[in-house]
Structure formats: C-alpha cells, structure tokens
Coordinates of C-alpha atoms in Angstrom, one line a residue:
M1 CA 21.1 2.7 -31.4
R2 CA 18.7 5.3 -32.8
A3 CA 17.6 8.1 -30.6
L4 CA 15.2 10.9 -31.4
V5 CA 14.3 13.9 -29.4
I6 CA 11.7 16.6 -30.0
L7 CA 10.9 19.8 -28.0
L8 CA 8.0 22.0 -27.4
T9 CA 7.8 25.3 -25.5
L10 CA 4.6 27.3 -25.0
G11 CA 4.6 30.9 -24.1
S12 CA 2.2 32.8 -21.9
L13 CA -1.3 31.4 -21.5
P14 CA -4.1 32.5 -19.1
V15 CA -3.3 31.5 -15.5
V16 CA -4.8 31.1 -12.1
A17 CA -3.0 30.3 -8.8
D18 CA -2.2 26.6 -8.2
A19 CA -1.6 24.6 -5.0
P20 CA -0.5 21.0 -5.8
K21 CA -1.8 18.1 -3.7
K22 CA 1.1 15.8 -2.6
A23 CA -0.7 13.1 -0.6
G24 CA 0.7 9.7 -1.7
F25 CA 2.9 11.1 -4.4
K26 CA 6.0 9.1 -5.1
L27 CA 8.7 9.1 -7.8
S28 CA 9.9 5.9 -9.4
A29 CA 13.7 5.3 -9.3
D30 CA 14.0 6.3 -12.9
E31 CA 11.9 9.5 -12.4
K32 CA 14.0 10.4 -9.3
T33 CA 17.3 9.9 -11.3
L34 CA 15.9 11.9 -14.2
L35 CA 15.0 14.8 -11.9
D36 CA 18.3 14.6 -10.1
L37 CA 20.3 14.7 -13.4
T38 CA 18.2 17.5 -14.7
N39 CA 18.7 19.5 -11.6
A40 CA 22.5 18.8 -11.7
E41 CA 22.5 20.4 -15.2
R42 CA 20.6 23.4 -13.8
K43 CA 23.0 23.7 -10.9
K44 CA 26.0 23.8 -13.3
A45 CA 24.3 26.8 -14.9
C46 CA 23.7 28.4 -11.4
L47 CA 19.9 27.9 -11.7
G48 CA 17.5 26.8 -9.0
E49 CA 16.3 23.2 -8.7
L50 CA 13.1 22.1 -10.3
K51 CA 10.6 20.9 -7.7
A52 CA 8.5 17.8 -8.4
N53 CA 4.9 18.8 -9.0
P54 CA 2.4 16.0 -8.8
K55 CA 0.1 17.5 -11.4
L56 CA 2.9 17.8 -13.9
F57 CA 4.0 14.3 -13.1
A58 CA 0.5 13.0 -13.7
A59 CA 0.4 14.8 -17.1
A60 CA 3.9 13.5 -18.0
R61 CA 3.1 9.9 -16.9
K62 CA -0.1 9.7 -18.9
H63 CA 1.4 11.2 -22.1
C64 CA 4.5 9.0 -21.8
A65 CA 2.4 5.9 -21.3
N66 CA 0.2 6.9 -24.3
M67 CA 3.3 7.4 -26.5
A68 CA 4.6 4.0 -25.5
E69 CA 1.2 2.4 -26.1
Q70 CA 0.8 4.0 -29.5
D71 CA 4.5 3.5 -30.2
K72 CA 4.6 7.2 -31.4
L73 CA 6.9 10.0 -30.3
D74 CA 4.8 13.1 -30.5
H75 CA 3.9 16.2 -28.5
T76 CA 0.3 15.9 -29.7
L77 CA -1.6 12.6 -29.4
D78 CA -5.3 12.1 -29.6
D79 CA -5.6 15.8 -30.5
K80 CA -4.3 16.7 -27.1
T81 CA -1.5 19.2 -26.7
L82 CA 0.8 19.8 -23.7
G83 CA -1.5 22.7 -22.7
D84 CA -4.5 20.4 -22.9
R85 CA -2.8 17.7 -20.8
V86 CA -1.6 19.9 -18.0
K87 CA -4.9 21.8 -17.8
A88 CA -6.7 18.5 -17.5
E89 CA -4.6 17.7 -14.4
G90 CA -5.6 21.1 -12.9
Y91 CA -2.1 22.7 -13.3
K92 CA -2.3 26.5 -13.6
F93 CA 0.8 28.1 -15.2
S94 CA 2.3 31.2 -16.7
R95 CA 4.7 29.1 -18.9
I96 CA 5.1 25.4 -19.8
G97 CA 7.5 23.4 -21.9
E98 CA 8.2 19.8 -22.8
N99 CA 11.0 17.6 -23.9
I100 CA 10.3 14.1 -25.2
A101 CA 12.7 11.3 -26.3
W102 CA 12.7 7.8 -27.5
N103 CA 14.9 4.7 -27.1
H104 CA 17.5 6.0 -24.6
T105 CA 18.3 3.1 -22.2
T106 CA 18.9 5.1 -19.0
P107 CA 17.9 8.4 -17.4
K108 CA 21.6 9.6 -17.9
D109 CA 21.4 8.8 -21.7
A110 CA 18.1 10.7 -22.0
V111 CA 19.4 13.8 -20.2
E112 CA 22.7 13.7 -22.1
G113 CA 20.8 13.5 -25.4
W114 CA 18.6 16.5 -24.4
M115 CA 21.7 18.5 -23.4
K116 CA 23.3 17.9 -26.8
S117 CA 20.2 19.5 -28.5
P118 CA 20.1 23.3 -28.3
G119 CA 16.3 23.5 -28.0
H120 CA 16.0 20.8 -25.4
K121 CA 18.9 22.2 -23.4
A122 CA 17.2 25.6 -23.5
N123 CA 14.1 24.0 -21.9
I124 CA 16.2 22.3 -19.2
L125 CA 18.0 25.6 -18.4
E126 CA 15.1 27.9 -18.7
S127 CA 15.3 30.1 -15.5
E128 CA 11.5 30.7 -15.4
Y129 CA 10.7 27.0 -14.9
T130 CA 10.5 26.1 -11.3
E131 CA 8.5 22.8 -11.4
A132 CA 8.6 19.6 -13.4
G133 CA 7.0 16.3 -14.1
L134 CA 9.0 13.5 -15.6
A135 CA 8.2 10.0 -16.8
V136 CA 9.5 6.9 -18.6
A137 CA 7.4 4.2 -20.2
K138 CA 8.2 1.1 -22.3
N139 CA 6.5 0.1 -25.5
A140 CA 5.7 -3.5 -26.4
K141 CA 9.2 -3.9 -27.8
G142 CA 10.8 -2.8 -24.6
E143 CA 11.9 0.6 -26.0
R144 CA 11.7 3.5 -23.6
Y145 CA 9.9 6.8 -24.1
W146 CA 11.0 9.7 -21.9
I147 CA 9.4 13.0 -21.1
Q148 CA 10.1 16.2 -19.1
V149 CA 7.3 18.6 -18.5
F150 CA 8.4 22.0 -17.2
G151 CA 6.2 24.6 -15.5
A152 CA 6.2 28.0 -14.1
P153 CA 3.2 28.7 -11.8
P154 CA 1.4 32.0 -12.1
E155 CA 2.9 35.0 -10.4
G156 CA 1.2 36.5 -7.4

C-alpha cells in the first residue's frame, strides 16, 4: 500500500485573541482516536495535550474533504493556504502547522506514518502548539485523506 505524507509549518503571523465557540461541536470516532493517539505521542515526550479547537476542526474538515473531492494531497488547494483556511474560520494564532497524509487505513496508521517522518513528528511534538483540528475524508475510490492542523493562540 502506498502512503504519502507532507508537512507544513508557518511561523509567526499577526494575531488577535481568540475564544472558540463550542456549542454543538462533536468529534467523529476517527477524529477522537486521531487526537488521542497524537496526544499519546505528546505525553511520551512529556508535552501537554492538544485541546480540540472547533475552528481548527472546521478548517481541517473542509480542507480534508476538498482534498478527497479533488483526489489531491496538497497543502494549498484553490489558491488557499493553511493560513487562509484558519483565518477564514476566525482562528487567531501566533503559530500554526499542518500534517497531511493519504491512503492510511486507520488513525493509528496515519499517526505512525507521521511519527516516522522527522518533519511531521516535529509538528506533533512542537511544544508551542496547544490546540488542534483533525479530520479524515474518503475519496470516490474509498482512499482516506488525513489532516492535523496545529495551533498556538496569541499570547496575552
């Protein structure tokens, strides 16, 4: 089985304080497992858990669905970058990053794949990240696209 992973990390960008809205926000079983496995890796490294952020989940879900619909693994689709996508959801940040993957069959496979890649592992274990949004979507062939969006809200 082929697997491909790509990473993106953006440095500091202009920021404003953010207060996520959580009304009606629910994780799918795969999203919860993906978050739990990601946090297990952070715990092994003595890092704090990533908290689920509804705005980051919205950005992750939309991009993941778009990758699956277009059957294209890419950080930039329709001329929209990670920064564009999280800003469109109203998420304010001091730092953001993203891991994407294609064709892993389970959340465990996706996290294991990312942890074997130095750049993706660095995103997962970045101490400045405190929040995340995660998603999985299937293309027309049933292949899965995976995404982790990491965020650090503004200080202050």
